[in-house]
Amino acid sequence: MPPSPITLPWPTALTTDRLVLRPIEAGDVPAMARLWTDPDVRRHLGGPVDESTLRLREQHCVGARGAFSVVLRSDGTVIGGVQVAADPRRAGRVEVSYQLLPEHWGAGYGREAVAAAVRWAREVVTPGGAEVVAVTQESNVPSRRLLESIGMEQAETFVEWGAAQVLYVAATACVTAIPNY
């Protein structure tokens, strides 16, 4: 039986102990632009995007379906972005992708944000059982640790964009181990 179609209820917001994941707003665009152009953030993502790609993304990111700003609840600072979207590699799967600004690395915000997005994807976006996946470069050890820490399991490796990639899958048991959003 083919997987059920992916429906993405939007707009929506997810709340964790320290974060709010909400649709991107106009005031968030400078932080998003930093995510797309910062060499450290983009080290495992093909490098900073070029000027024309940046302008297109800036024009189309506000309110984009499945694109969340990751915001600190304490003061409203935008610290990153998470996206939940149909997996472009295989129909019927949902991919969660994420980026945080470097000054917020190492505080557990990435784990908290990605865990909330994966849980939402499993419980709301794909209740019919479509796979929820995340992909990271094999060399991106911190990202791999993050995915493993929330219970995602390595499913396959492949080469894409000239680099070895690792695909992780959110096992059903993974949902119970992820903190509530």
Coordinates of C-alpha atoms in Angstrom, one line a residue, residues 33-150:
A33 CA 20.2 35.4 5.6
R34 CA 23.0 34.8 8.1
L35 CA 22.2 31.1 8.2
W36 CA 22.5 30.9 4.4
T37 CA 25.7 32.9 4.2
D38 CA 27.7 32.0 7.3
P39 CA 30.7 29.9 6.3
D40 CA 30.7 27.9 9.6
V41 CA 26.9 27.1 9.3
R42 CA 27.3 26.2 5.6
R43 CA 30.5 24.1 6.0
H44 CA 28.6 20.9 5.5
L45 CA 25.9 22.4 3.2
G46 CA 27.9 23.3 0.2
G47 CA 29.2 26.7 1.4
P48 CA 27.5 30.0 1.6
V49 CA 24.8 30.6 -1.1
D50 CA 25.4 33.1 -3.8
E51 CA 23.9 36.5 -3.9
S52 CA 21.1 35.7 -6.4
T53 CA 20.1 32.6 -4.4
L54 CA 20.2 34.6 -1.2
R55 CA 17.8 37.3 -2.6
L56 CA 15.4 34.7 -3.8
R57 CA 15.3 33.0 -0.4
E58 CA 14.9 36.3 1.4
Q59 CA 11.9 37.1 -0.9
H60 CA 10.2 33.7 -0.4
C61 CA 11.0 32.6 3.1
V62 CA 8.4 34.6 5.1
G63 CA 5.5 32.3 5.9
A64 CA 6.9 29.5 3.7
R65 CA 5.1 26.3 4.5
G66 CA 7.1 24.1 6.8
A67 CA 9.8 26.6 7.4
F68 CA 10.2 27.5 11.1
S69 CA 12.2 30.2 12.8
V70 CA 13.8 28.8 16.0
V71 CA 13.3 31.5 18.6
L72 CA 14.4 31.8 22.3
R73 CA 11.3 32.0 24.5
S74 CA 13.3 34.1 27.0
D75 CA 13.9 37.1 24.8
G76 CA 12.6 36.4 21.2
T77 CA 16.0 36.1 19.6
V78 CA 16.0 34.1 16.4
I79 CA 18.8 31.5 16.7
G80 CA 18.1 29.3 13.7
G81 CA 15.8 27.6 11.4
V82 CA 14.1 24.2 11.0
Q83 CA 12.3 22.9 7.9
V84 CA 9.8 20.1 7.6
A85 CA 9.1 19.2 4.0
A86 CA 8.5 16.3 1.6
D87 CA 11.7 14.5 1.0
P88 CA 13.0 15.3 -2.5
R89 CA 14.8 12.0 -2.8
R90 CA 11.8 9.7 -2.4
A91 CA 8.1 10.2 -2.4
G92 CA 6.2 9.5 0.8
R93 CA 8.9 10.6 3.2
V94 CA 9.2 13.8 5.2
E95 CA 12.6 15.4 5.8
V96 CA 13.5 17.5 8.8
S97 CA 16.5 19.9 8.2
Y98 CA 18.0 22.4 10.5
Q99 CA 20.6 25.1 11.0
L100 CA 21.6 27.2 14.0
L101 CA 23.7 30.3 14.2
P102 CA 27.2 29.4 15.6
E103 CA 26.9 31.5 18.8
H104 CA 24.1 29.2 19.9
W105 CA 25.9 25.9 19.2
G106 CA 26.6 23.7 22.2
A107 CA 23.7 24.8 24.4
G108 CA 21.3 21.9 23.4
Y109 CA 19.0 24.2 21.3
G110 CA 19.5 22.2 18.2
R111 CA 18.5 19.0 19.9
E112 CA 15.5 20.6 21.4
A113 CA 14.3 22.2 18.1
V114 CA 15.0 19.1 16.0
A115 CA 13.3 16.8 18.5
A116 CA 10.2 19.0 18.5
A117 CA 10.1 19.1 14.7
V118 CA 10.5 15.3 14.4
R119 CA 7.9 14.6 17.0
W120 CA 5.4 17.0 15.2
A121 CA 6.2 15.4 11.9
R122 CA 5.6 11.9 13.2
E123 CA 2.5 12.7 15.2
V124 CA 0.8 15.4 13.0
V125 CA 2.3 15.5 9.5
T126 CA 2.6 11.7 8.9
P127 CA 0.2 9.9 11.3
G128 CA -0.3 7.4 8.5
G129 CA 3.2 6.1 8.9
A130 CA 5.3 7.9 6.3
E131 CA 9.0 7.9 7.3
V132 CA 10.5 11.0 8.9
V133 CA 14.1 11.4 7.9
A134 CA 17.1 13.7 8.3
V135 CA 20.2 13.9 6.2
T136 CA 23.6 15.2 7.2
Q137 CA 27.1 14.9 5.8
E138 CA 29.0 11.9 7.1
S139 CA 31.8 14.3 8.2
N140 CA 29.3 16.4 10.3
V141 CA 29.9 14.6 13.6
P142 CA 28.0 17.1 15.8
S143 CA 24.9 16.8 13.6
R144 CA 25.1 13.1 13.6
R145 CA 25.3 13.0 17.4
L146 CA 22.3 15.3 17.6
L147 CA 20.2 13.0 15.4
E148 CA 21.3 9.9 17.4
S149 CA 20.6 11.6 20.7
I150 CA 17.0 12.0 19.8

